[in-house]
Amino acid sequence: MEKKKQVVGTIILFFSLFLVTACKGSADIQSNWYAVNKENQKARIEITENEIKIKPDGAKEEVYSYKQVGTGIENNRSYKTLEVVNQGSLSVVFPNRKDKDKAVLLVPNNSDSPMEGKISWSLGKEDYPDSEMFNSSLKN
């Protein structure tokens, strides 16, 4: 009986740790990104383990809390699905799943298609990206 309690306790502990870590943003999306939108407005977007801070040039910073709720790979692209508190879903999509320095932040059309939707920002870790490059890379 004591062994059974230990096993159940271990399972509960493992599951609890999984839930806590599963909600945090993955390390590959956590960064201080350079961002450009379709109007060619520049911004800095900082993604931490539980917040997204968007600071457009010449505008006030906006801060949003989020939980990462999904991840996947499709057609050599990888994505992370985020649930933003009081805002809805966002996806961070890496057009080339092996290149974690370039991504797009998009609002998915629905929860079943996290890589289909309206691109909000093109992201680069080292410099401001060319938004046209990202738009064309997601249309394949």
mmCIF file of N, CA and C in Angstrom:
data_model
loop_
_atom_site.group_PDB
_atom_site.id
_atom_site.type_symbol
_atom_site.label_atom_id
_atom_site.label_comp_id
_atom_site.label_asym_id
_atom_site.label_seq_id
_atom_site.Cartn_x
_atom_site.Cartn_y
_atom_site.Cartn_z
ATOM 1 N N MET A 1 0.826 -1.193 0.000
ATOM 2 C CA MET A 1 0.000 0.000 0.000
ATOM 3 C C MET A 1 0.875 1.263 0.000
ATOM 4 N N GLU A 2 1.955 1.232 0.780
ATOM 5 C CA GLU A 2 2.862 2.382 0.854
ATOM 6 C C GLU A 2 3.517 2.644 -0.506
ATOM 7 N N LYS A 3 3.892 1.590 -1.205
ATOM 8 C CA LYS A 3 4.502 1.727 -2.532
ATOM 9 C C LYS A 3 3.519 2.376 -3.507
ATOM 10 N N LYS A 4 2.254 2.004 -3.425
ATOM 11 C CA LYS A 4 1.227 2.568 -4.303
ATOM 12 C C LYS A 4 1.074 4.069 -4.047
ATOM 13 N N LYS A 5 1.118 4.484 -2.779
ATOM 14 C CA LYS A 5 1.022 5.907 -2.438
ATOM 15 C C LYS A 5 2.207 6.678 -3.010
ATOM 16 N N GLN A 6 3.405 6.068 -2.951
ATOM 17 C CA GLN A 6 4.588 6.722 -3.498
ATOM 18 C C GLN A 6 4.468 6.902 -5.008
ATOM 19 N N VAL A 7 3.986 5.874 -5.686
ATOM 20 C CA VAL A 7 3.828 5.947 -7.138
ATOM 21 C C VAL A 7 2.808 7.022 -7.506
ATOM 22 N N VAL A 8 1.671 7.031 -6.815
ATOM 23 C CA VAL A 8 0.639 8.034 -7.074
ATOM 24 C C VAL A 8 1.184 9.431 -6.782
ATOM 25 N N GLY A 9 1.902 9.581 -5.690
ATOM 26 C CA GLY A 9 2.495 10.873 -5.340
ATOM 27 C C GLY A 9 3.493 11.340 -6.384
ATOM 28 N N THR A 10 4.308 10.417 -6.879
ATOM 29 C CA THR A 10 5.279 10.749 -7.919
ATOM 30 C C THR A 10 4.578 11.179 -9.207
ATOM 31 N N ILE A 11 3.527 10.480 -9.577
ATOM 32 C CA ILE A 11 2.772 10.833 -10.785
ATOM 33 C C ILE A 11 2.152 12.214 -10.642
ATOM 34 N N ILE A 12 1.566 12.497 -9.502
ATOM 35 C CA ILE A 12 0.955 13.810 -9.263
ATOM 36 C C ILE A 12 2.016 14.906 -9.318
ATOM 37 N N LEU A 13 3.162 14.672 -8.701
ATOM 38 C CA LEU A 13 4.246 15.650 -8.720
ATOM 39 C C LEU A 13 4.727 15.898 -10.153
ATOM 40 N N PHE A 14 4.947 14.834 -10.908
ATOM 41 C CA PHE A 14 5.396 14.969 -12.293
ATOM 42 C C PHE A 14 4.379 15.743 -13.122
ATOM 43 N N PHE A 15 3.113 15.403 -12.986
ATOM 44 C CA PHE A 15 2.054 16.075 -13.740
ATOM 45 C C PHE A 15 1.981 17.552 -13.357
ATOM 46 N N SER A 16 2.112 17.863 -12.067
ATOM 47 C CA SER A 16 2.080 19.259 -11.620
ATOM 48 C C SER A 16 3.245 20.052 -12.206
ATOM 49 N N LEU A 17 4.429 19.476 -12.189
ATOM 50 C CA LEU A 17 5.596 20.142 -12.772
ATOM 51 C C LEU A 17 5.417 20.334 -14.271
ATOM 52 N N PHE A 18 4.841 19.333 -14.931
ATOM 53 C CA PHE A 18 4.586 19.447 -16.363
ATOM 54 C C PHE A 18 3.642 20.605 -16.652
ATOM 55 N N LEU A 19 2.574 20.730 -15.887
ATOM 56 C CA LEU A 19 1.613 21.813 -16.102
ATOM 57 C C LEU A 19 2.249 23.175 -15.890
ATOM 58 N N VAL A 20 3.068 23.294 -14.862
ATOM 59 C CA VAL A 20 3.715 24.577 -14.570
ATOM 60 C C VAL A 20 4.674 24.958 -15.689
ATOM 61 N N THR A 21 5.492 24.021 -16.153
ATOM 62 C CA THR A 21 6.457 24.345 -17.198
ATOM 63 C C THR A 21 5.815 24.427 -18.571
ATOM 64 N N ALA A 22 4.735 23.717 -18.802
ATOM 65 C CA ALA A 22 4.083 23.740 -20.111
ATOM 66 C C ALA A 22 3.435 25.087 -20.393
ATOM 67 N N CYS A 23 3.092 25.833 -19.387
ATOM 68 C CA CYS A 23 2.424 27.115 -19.584
ATOM 69 C C CYS A 23 3.405 28.239 -19.895
ATOM 70 N N LYS A 24 4.656 28.075 -19.541
ATOM 71 C CA LYS A 24 5.658 29.102 -19.804
ATOM 72 C C LYS A 24 6.035 29.090 -21.274
ATOM 73 N N GLY A 25 6.438 30.244 -21.760
ATOM 74 C CA GLY A 25 6.883 30.321 -23.145
ATOM 75 C C GLY A 25 8.182 29.563 -23.349
ATOM 76 N N SER A 26 8.298 28.889 -24.470
ATOM 77 C CA SER A 26 9.509 28.144 -24.807
ATOM 78 C C SER A 26 10.705 29.084 -24.906
ATOM 79 N N ALA A 27 11.875 28.538 -24.643
ATOM 80 C CA ALA A 27 13.099 29.341 -24.675
ATOM 81 C C ALA A 27 13.341 29.965 -26.049
ATOM 82 N N ASP A 28 12.938 29.276 -27.129
ATOM 83 C CA ASP A 28 13.218 29.817 -28.461
ATOM 84 C C ASP A 28 12.363 31.026 -28.829
ATOM 85 N N ILE A 29 11.261 31.275 -28.125
ATOM 86 C CA ILE A 29 10.491 32.498 -28.396
ATOM 87 C C ILE A 29 10.846 33.618 -27.428
ATOM 88 N N GLN A 30 11.493 33.268 -26.316
ATOM 89 C CA GLN A 30 11.865 34.284 -25.332
ATOM 90 C C GLN A 30 13.075 35.061 -25.844
ATOM 91 N N SER A 31 12.853 36.337 -26.114
ATOM 92 C CA SER A 31 13.927 37.175 -26.641
ATOM 93 C C SER A 31 13.456 38.619 -26.675
ATOM 94 N N ASN A 32 14.367 39.504 -27.000
ATOM 95 C CA ASN A 32 14.047 40.899 -27.263
ATOM 96 C C ASN A 32 14.123 41.062 -28.778
ATOM 97 N N TRP A 33 12.980 40.943 -29.437
ATOM 98 C CA TRP A 33 12.887 40.903 -30.889
ATOM 99 C C TRP A 33 12.829 42.305 -31.505
ATOM 100 N N TYR A 34 13.411 42.434 -32.706
ATOM 101 C CA TYR A 34 13.184 43.583 -33.574
ATOM 102 C C TYR A 34 11.959 43.219 -34.404
ATOM 103 N N ALA A 35 11.021 44.150 -34.572
ATOM 104 C CA ALA A 35 9.771 43.818 -35.256
ATOM 105 C C ALA A 35 9.385 44.886 -36.273
ATOM 106 N N VAL A 36 8.721 44.431 -37.342
ATOM 107 C CA VAL A 36 8.194 45.311 -38.382
ATOM 108 C C VAL A 36 6.801 44.800 -38.741
ATOM 109 N N ASN A 37 5.822 45.733 -38.852
ATOM 110 C CA ASN A 37 4.484 45.311 -39.276
ATOM 111 C C ASN A 37 4.274 45.632 -40.756
ATOM 112 N N LYS A 38 3.079 45.324 -41.279
ATOM 113 C CA LYS A 38 2.850 45.505 -42.721
ATOM 114 C C LYS A 38 2.864 46.966 -43.152
ATOM 115 N N GLU A 39 2.655 47.897 -42.213
ATOM 116 C CA GLU A 39 2.757 49.330 -42.518
ATOM 117 C C GLU A 39 4.198 49.821 -42.409
ATOM 118 N N ASN A 40 5.123 48.885 -42.200
ATOM 119 C CA ASN A 40 6.548 49.164 -42.044
ATOM 120 C C ASN A 40 6.861 49.935 -40.761
ATOM 121 N N GLN A 41 5.963 49.880 -39.784
ATOM 122 C CA GLN A 41 6.227 50.467 -38.471
ATOM 123 C C GLN A 41 7.159 49.528 -37.716
ATOM 124 N N LYS A 42 8.149 50.102 -37.079
ATOM 125 C CA LYS A 42 9.111 49.316 -36.318
ATOM 126 C C LYS A 42 8.737 49.305 -34.848
ATOM 127 N N ALA A 43 9.135 48.231 -34.177
ATOM 128 C CA ALA A 43 8.879 48.090 -32.741
ATOM 129 C C ALA A 43 9.919 47.155 -32.156
ATOM 130 N N ARG A 44 9.997 47.173 -30.851
ATOM 131 C CA ARG A 44 10.751 46.156 -30.113
ATOM 132 C C ARG A 44 9.710 45.339 -29.364
ATOM 133 N N ILE A 45 9.817 44.032 -29.474
ATOM 134 C CA ILE A 45 8.898 43.127 -28.794
ATOM 135 C C ILE A 45 9.721 42.201 -27.917
ATOM 136 N N GLU A 46 9.482 42.284 -26.626
ATOM 137 C CA GLU A 46 10.169 41.405 -25.684
ATOM 138 C C GLU A 46 9.194 40.321 -25.248
ATOM 139 N N ILE A 47 9.595 39.081 -25.470
ATOM 140 C CA ILE A 47 8.791 37.948 -25.011
ATOM 141 C C ILE A 47 9.565 37.273 -23.890
ATOM 142 N N THR A 48 8.951 37.251 -22.715
ATOM 143 C CA THR A 48 9.536 36.569 -21.561
ATOM 144 C C THR A 48 8.773 35.258 -21.366
ATOM 145 N N GLU A 49 9.005 34.583 -20.256
ATOM 146 C CA GLU A 49 8.327 33.298 -20.058
ATOM 147 C C GLU A 49 6.825 33.436 -19.855
ATOM 148 N N ASN A 50 6.328 34.641 -19.532
ATOM 149 C CA ASN A 50 4.874 34.788 -19.344
ATOM 150 C C ASN A 50 4.321 36.158 -19.749
ATOM 151 N N GLU A 51 5.128 36.993 -20.412
ATOM 152 C CA GLU A 51 4.657 38.311 -20.854
ATOM 153 C C GLU A 51 5.161 38.637 -22.255
ATOM 154 N N ILE A 52 4.358 39.424 -22.957
ATOM 155 C CA ILE A 52 4.758 39.999 -24.240
ATOM 156 C C ILE A 52 4.697 41.513 -24.070
ATOM 157 N N LYS A 53 5.826 42.180 -24.309
ATOM 158 C CA LYS A 53 5.893 43.640 -24.210
ATOM 159 C C LYS A 53 6.143 44.184 -25.611
ATOM 160 N N ILE A 54 5.205 44.986 -26.096
ATOM 161 C CA ILE A 54 5.305 45.557 -27.438
ATOM 162 C C ILE A 54 5.524 47.058 -27.309
ATOM 163 N N LYS A 55 6.647 47.545 -27.862
ATOM 164 C CA LYS A 55 6.996 48.963 -27.796
ATOM 165 C C LYS A 55 7.227 49.478 -29.208
ATOM 166 N N PRO A 56 6.143 49.943 -29.890
ATOM 167 C CA PRO A 56 6.320 50.537 -31.220
ATOM 168 C C PRO A 56 7.128 51.832 -31.119
ATOM 169 N N ASP A 57 7.889 52.144 -32.169
ATOM 170 C CA ASP A 57 8.636 53.407 -32.196
ATOM 171 C C ASP A 57 7.680 54.569 -31.990
ATOM 172 N N GLY A 58 7.988 55.438 -31.039
ATOM 173 C CA GLY A 58 7.193 56.633 -30.787
ATOM 174 C C GLY A 58 5.854 56.388 -30.118
ATOM 175 N N ALA A 59 5.637 55.208 -29.582
ATOM 176 C CA ALA A 59 4.352 54.905 -28.936
ATOM 177 C C ALA A 59 4.584 54.282 -27.563
ATOM 178 N N LYS A 60 3.525 54.214 -26.791
ATOM 179 C CA LYS A 60 3.579 53.660 -25.445
ATOM 180 C C LYS A 60 3.683 52.131 -25.486
ATOM 181 N N GLU A 61 4.456 51.594 -24.565
ATOM 182 C CA GLU A 61 4.609 50.146 -24.459
ATOM 183 C C GLU A 61 3.309 49.492 -23.994
ATOM 184 N N GLU A 62 2.979 48.363 -24.609
ATOM 185 C CA GLU A 62 1.828 47.565 -24.209
ATOM 186 C C GLU A 62 2.351 46.251 -23.639
ATOM 187 N N VAL A 63 1.767 45.800 -22.530
ATOM 188 C CA VAL A 63 2.209 44.571 -21.878
ATOM 189 C C VAL A 63 1.030 43.614 -21.772
ATOM 190 N N TYR A 64 1.262 42.367 -22.194
ATOM 191 C CA TYR A 64 0.224 41.342 -22.165
ATOM 192 C C TYR A 64 0.760 40.090 -21.475
ATOM 193 N N SER A 65 -0.067 39.475 -20.656
ATOM 194 C CA SER A 65 0.269 38.185 -20.058
ATOM 195 C C SER A 65 -0.198 37.082 -20.999
ATOM 196 N N TYR A 66 0.549 35.990 -21.036
ATOM 197 C CA TYR A 66 0.166 34.876 -21.901
ATOM 198 C C TYR A 66 0.587 33.546 -21.292
ATOM 199 N N LYS A 67 0.026 32.480 -21.856
ATOM 200 C CA LYS A 67 0.441 31.113 -21.566
ATOM 201 C C LYS A 67 0.643 30.420 -22.899
ATOM 202 N N GLN A 68 1.712 29.652 -22.976
ATOM 203 C CA GLN A 68 1.912 28.857 -24.184
ATOM 204 C C GLN A 68 1.031 27.623 -24.070
ATOM 205 N N VAL A 69 0.190 27.392 -25.074
ATOM 206 C CA VAL A 69 -0.774 26.290 -25.006
ATOM 207 C C VAL A 69 -0.564 25.246 -26.100
ATOM 208 N N GLY A 70 0.398 25.468 -26.980
ATOM 209 C CA GLY A 70 0.618 24.481 -28.025
ATOM 210 C C GLY A 70 1.912 24.707 -28.766
ATOM 211 N N THR A 71 2.323 23.675 -29.480
ATOM 212 C CA THR A 71 3.521 23.720 -30.300
ATOM 213 C C THR A 71 3.376 22.688 -31.403
ATOM 214 N N GLY A 72 4.045 22.918 -32.513
ATOM 215 C CA GLY A 72 3.960 21.940 -33.586
ATOM 216 C C GLY A 72 4.899 22.252 -34.729
ATOM 217 N N ILE A 73 4.943 21.308 -35.677
ATOM 218 C CA ILE A 73 5.754 21.440 -36.886
ATOM 219 C C ILE A 73 4.872 21.044 -38.062
ATOM 220 N N GLU A 74 4.939 21.857 -39.120
ATOM 221 C CA GLU A 74 4.159 21.583 -40.324
ATOM 222 C C GLU A 74 4.894 22.179 -41.519
ATOM 223 N N ASN A 75 5.152 21.365 -42.549
ATOM 224 C CA ASN A 75 5.821 21.832 -43.771
ATOM 225 C C ASN A 75 7.134 22.557 -43.488
ATOM 226 N N ASN A 76 7.971 21.973 -42.639
ATOM 227 C CA ASN A 76 9.275 22.519 -42.257
ATOM 228 C C ASN A 76 9.181 23.844 -41.502
ATOM 229 N N ARG A 77 8.000 24.200 -41.038
ATOM 230 C CA ARG A 77 7.802 25.386 -40.201
ATOM 231 C C ARG A 77 7.407 24.919 -38.810
ATOM 232 N N SER A 78 7.886 25.621 -37.798
ATOM 233 C CA SER A 78 7.454 25.289 -36.436
ATOM 234 C C SER A 78 6.679 26.471 -35.870
ATOM 235 N N TYR A 79 5.854 26.168 -34.887
ATOM 236 C CA TYR A 79 5.040 27.230 -34.295
ATOM 237 C C TYR A 79 4.817 26.969 -32.816
ATOM 238 N N LYS A 80 4.525 28.046 -32.111
ATOM 239 C CA LYS A 80 4.115 28.019 -30.709
ATOM 240 C C LYS A 80 2.785 28.753 -30.643
ATOM 241 N N THR A 81 1.802 28.159 -30.008
ATOM 242 C CA THR A 81 0.496 28.792 -29.852
ATOM 243 C C THR A 81 0.422 29.409 -28.466
ATOM 244 N N LEU A 82 0.032 30.683 -28.408
ATOM 245 C CA LEU A 82 -0.052 31.419 -27.150
ATOM 246 C C LEU A 82 -1.490 31.844 -26.909
ATOM 247 N N GLU A 83 -1.913 31.764 -25.664
ATOM 248 C CA GLU A 83 -3.222 32.293 -25.269
ATOM 249 C C GLU A 83 -2.944 33.556 -24.461
ATOM 250 N N VAL A 84 -3.297 34.699 -25.027
ATOM 251 C CA VAL A 84 -3.027 35.992 -24.403
ATOM 252 C C VAL A 84 -4.241 36.386 -23.566
ATOM 253 N N VAL A 85 -4.002 36.708 -22.299
ATOM 254 C CA VAL A 85 -5.083 37.034 -21.367
ATOM 255 C C VAL A 85 -5.913 38.197 -21.905
ATOM 256 N N ASN A 86 -7.215 38.007 -21.963
ATOM 257 C CA ASN A 86 -8.193 39.006 -22.420
ATOM 258 C C ASN A 86 -7.990 39.474 -23.861
ATOM 259 N N GLN A 87 -7.230 38.734 -24.659
ATOM 260 C CA GLN A 87 -6.974 39.144 -26.044
ATOM 261 C C GLN A 87 -7.282 38.038 -27.052
ATOM 262 N N GLY A 88 -7.043 36.787 -26.692
ATOM 263 C CA GLY A 88 -7.236 35.681 -27.630
ATOM 264 C C GLY A 88 -5.926 34.982 -27.942
ATOM 265 N N SER A 89 -5.899 34.305 -29.071
ATOM 266 C CA SER A 89 -4.747 33.491 -29.447
ATOM 267 C C SER A 89 -3.778 34.245 -30.350
ATOM 268 N N LEU A 90 -2.513 33.903 -30.210
ATOM 269 C CA LEU A 90 -1.439 34.349 -31.098
ATOM 270 C C LEU A 90 -0.585 33.136 -31.415
ATOM 271 N N SER A 91 0.085 33.179 -32.538
ATOM 272 C CA SER A 91 1.059 32.144 -32.874
ATOM 273 C C SER A 91 2.387 32.807 -33.187
ATOM 274 N N VAL A 92 3.459 32.201 -32.700
ATOM 275 C CA VAL A 92 4.806 32.579 -33.114
ATOM 276 C C VAL A 92 5.228 31.490 -34.094
ATOM 277 N N VAL A 93 5.421 31.873 -35.352
ATOM 278 C CA VAL A 93 5.734 30.903 -36.401
ATOM 279 C C VAL A 93 7.156 31.140 -36.898
ATOM 280 N N PHE A 94 7.931 30.060 -36.939
ATOM 281 C CA PHE A 94 9.280 30.101 -37.505
ATOM 282 C C PHE A 94 9.184 29.551 -38.926
ATOM 283 N N PRO A 95 9.292 30.410 -39.969
ATOM 284 C CA PRO A 95 9.145 29.943 -41.351
ATOM 285 C C PRO A 95 10.105 28.813 -41.719
ATOM 286 N N ASN A 96 11.279 28.804 -41.107
ATOM 287 C CA ASN A 96 12.220 27.694 -41.253
ATOM 288 C C ASN A 96 12.451 27.162 -39.846
ATOM 289 N N ARG A 97 11.967 25.970 -39.565
ATOM 290 C CA ARG A 97 11.990 25.460 -38.187
ATOM 291 C C ARG A 97 13.390 25.359 -37.593
ATOM 292 N N LYS A 98 14.426 25.366 -38.432
ATOM 293 C CA LYS A 98 15.793 25.286 -37.923
ATOM 294 C C LYS A 98 16.393 26.656 -37.646
ATOM 295 N N ASP A 99 15.735 27.712 -38.089
ATOM 296 C CA ASP A 99 16.218 29.080 -37.884
ATOM 297 C C ASP A 99 15.336 29.761 -36.843
ATOM 298 N N LYS A 100 15.806 29.820 -35.616
ATOM 299 C CA LYS A 100 15.028 30.402 -34.514
ATOM 300 C C LYS A 100 15.304 31.894 -34.337
ATOM 301 N N ASP A 101 16.016 32.512 -35.303
ATOM 302 C CA ASP A 101 16.302 33.945 -35.238
ATOM 303 C C ASP A 101 15.322 34.782 -36.050
ATOM 304 N N LYS A 102 14.432 34.126 -36.800
ATOM 305 C CA LYS A 102 13.443 34.826 -37.620
ATOM 306 C C LYS A 102 12.088 34.170 -37.410
ATOM 307 N N ALA A 103 11.073 35.011 -37.197
ATOM 308 C CA ALA A 103 9.731 34.479 -36.931
ATOM 309 C C ALA A 103 8.686 35.510 -37.318
ATOM 310 N N VAL A 104 7.433 35.106 -37.266
ATOM 311 C CA VAL A 104 6.324 36.041 -37.413
ATOM 312 C C VAL A 104 5.369 35.825 -36.249
ATOM 313 N N LEU A 105 4.750 36.903 -35.835
ATOM 314 C CA LEU A 105 3.715 36.865 -34.806
ATOM 315 C C LEU A 105 2.403 37.054 -35.549
ATOM 316 N N LEU A 106 1.514 36.056 -35.464
ATOM 317 C CA LEU A 106 0.274 36.181 -36.212
ATOM 318 C C LEU A 106 -0.937 35.858 -35.356
ATOM 319 N N VAL A 107 -2.074 36.399 -35.785
ATOM 320 C CA VAL A 107 -3.364 36.128 -35.157
ATOM 321 C C VAL A 107 -4.013 35.038 -36.001
ATOM 322 N N PRO A 108 -4.143 33.811 -35.454
ATOM 323 C CA PRO A 108 -4.704 32.723 -36.255
ATOM 324 C C PRO A 108 -6.187 32.931 -36.562
ATOM 325 N N ASN A 109 -6.596 32.413 -37.735
ATOM 326 C CA ASN A 109 -8.011 32.483 -38.117
ATOM 327 C C ASN A 109 -8.885 31.694 -37.154
ATOM 328 N N ASN A 110 -8.361 30.550 -36.692
ATOM 329 C CA ASN A 110 -9.070 29.739 -35.697
ATOM 330 C C ASN A 110 -8.067 28.853 -34.984
ATOM 331 N N SER A 111 -8.495 28.233 -33.903
ATOM 332 C CA SER A 111 -7.575 27.454 -33.074
ATOM 333 C C SER A 111 -7.121 26.166 -33.752
ATOM 334 N N ASP A 112 -7.827 25.720 -34.785
ATOM 335 C CA ASP A 112 -7.438 24.498 -35.487
ATOM 336 C C ASP A 112 -6.323 24.730 -36.502
ATOM 337 N N SER A 113 -6.062 25.979 -36.844
ATOM 338 C CA SER A 113 -5.052 26.318 -37.852
ATOM 339 C C SER A 113 -4.126 27.412 -37.331
ATOM 340 N N PRO A 114 -3.195 27.060 -36.425
ATOM 341 C CA PRO A 114 -2.358 28.086 -35.793
ATOM 342 C C PRO A 114 -1.396 28.804 -36.730
ATOM 343 N N MET A 115 -1.169 28.260 -37.947
ATOM 344 C CA MET A 115 -0.249 28.926 -38.870
ATOM 345 C C MET A 115 -0.974 29.648 -39.999
ATOM 346 N N GLU A 116 -2.287 29.748 -39.908
ATOM 347 C CA GLU A 116 -3.062 30.486 -40.904
ATOM 348 C C GLU A 116 -3.743 31.652 -40.215
ATOM 349 N N GLY A 117 -3.506 32.846 -40.720
ATOM 350 C CA GLY A 117 -4.115 34.019 -40.115
ATOM 351 C C GLY A 117 -3.449 35.291 -40.587
ATOM 352 N N LYS A 118 -3.669 36.344 -39.837
ATOM 353 C CA LYS A 118 -3.141 37.666 -40.175
ATOM 354 C C LYS A 118 -1.814 37.889 -39.455
ATOM 355 N N ILE A 119 -0.784 38.184 -40.234
ATOM 356 C CA ILE A 119 0.528 38.457 -39.649
ATOM 357 C C ILE A 119 0.504 39.845 -39.016
ATOM 358 N N SER A 120 0.815 39.904 -37.724
ATOM 359 C CA SER A 120 0.876 41.183 -37.018
ATOM 360 C C SER A 120 2.263 41.804 -37.112
ATOM 361 N N TRP A 121 3.279 40.983 -36.873
ATOM 362 C CA TRP A 121 4.654 41.476 -36.854
ATOM 363 C C TRP A 121 5.583 40.422 -37.446
ATOM 364 N N SER A 122 6.569 40.861 -38.208
ATOM 365 C CA SER A 122 7.696 40.030 -38.613
ATOM 366 C C SER A 122 8.790 40.288 -37.592
ATOM 367 N N LEU A 123 9.450 39.232 -37.140
ATOM 368 C CA LEU A 123 10.397 39.334 -36.029
ATOM 369 C C LEU A 123 11.797 38.881 -36.431
ATOM 370 N N GLY A 124 12.802 39.569 -35.896
ATOM 371 C CA GLY A 124 14.192 39.168 -36.062
ATOM 372 C C GLY A 124 14.938 39.382 -34.757
ATOM 373 N N LYS A 125 15.821 38.467 -34.417
ATOM 374 C CA LYS A 125 16.569 38.604 -33.164
ATOM 375 C C LYS A 125 17.765 39.540 -33.300
ATOM 376 N N GLU A 126 18.308 39.681 -34.523
ATOM 377 C CA GLU A 126 19.520 40.475 -34.699
ATOM 378 C C GLU A 126 19.290 41.836 -35.331
ATOM 379 N N ASP A 127 18.210 41.982 -36.101
ATOM 380 C CA ASP A 127 17.939 43.245 -36.787
ATOM 381 C C ASP A 127 16.477 43.254 -37.231
ATOM 382 N N TYR A 128 16.020 44.417 -37.681
ATOM 383 C CA TYR A 128 14.652 44.514 -38.189
ATOM 384 C C TYR A 128 14.528 43.687 -39.467
ATOM 385 N N PRO A 129 13.534 42.824 -39.545
ATOM 386 C CA PRO A 129 13.391 41.952 -40.716
ATOM 387 C C PRO A 129 12.697 42.645 -41.881
ATOM 388 N N ASP A 130 12.807 42.029 -43.037
ATOM 389 C CA ASP A 130 12.069 42.447 -44.227
ATOM 390 C C ASP A 130 10.730 41.725 -44.186
ATOM 391 N N SER A 131 9.645 42.443 -43.971
ATOM 392 C CA SER A 131 8.338 41.807 -43.793
ATOM 393 C C SER A 131 7.877 41.056 -45.037
ATOM 394 N N GLU A 132 8.254 41.492 -46.218
ATOM 395 C CA GLU A 132 7.846 40.788 -47.442
ATOM 396 C C GLU A 132 8.435 39.383 -47.498
ATOM 397 N N MET A 133 9.656 39.226 -47.004
ATOM 398 C CA MET A 133 10.282 37.910 -46.996
ATOM 399 C C MET A 133 9.446 36.938 -46.164
ATOM 400 N N PHE A 134 8.963 37.380 -45.015
ATOM 401 C CA PHE A 134 8.188 36.502 -44.155
ATOM 402 C C PHE A 134 6.810 36.224 -44.732
ATOM 403 N N ASN A 135 6.170 37.225 -45.310
ATOM 404 C CA ASN A 135 4.849 37.019 -45.904
ATOM 405 C C ASN A 135 4.905 35.955 -46.990
ATOM 406 N N SER A 136 5.906 36.028 -47.862
ATOM 407 C CA SER A 136 5.985 35.056 -48.949
ATOM 408 C C SER A 136 6.358 33.675 -48.434
ATOM 409 N N SER A 137 7.141 33.583 -47.367
ATOM 410 C CA SER A 137 7.570 32.277 -46.868
ATOM 411 C C SER A 137 6.439 31.509 -46.192
ATOM 412 N N LEU A 138 5.365 32.177 -45.790
ATOM 413 C CA LEU A 138 4.241 31.484 -45.158
ATOM 414 C C LEU A 138 3.161 31.085 -46.155
ATOM 415 N N LYS A 139 3.257 31.522 -47.385
ATOM 416 C CA LYS A 139 2.203 31.238 -48.362
ATOM 417 C C LYS A 139 2.367 29.895 -49.050
ATOM 418 N N ASN A 140 3.472 29.196 -48.840
ATOM 419 C CA ASN A 140 3.705 27.903 -49.510
ATOM 420 C C ASN A 140 2.656 26.894 -49.141
#
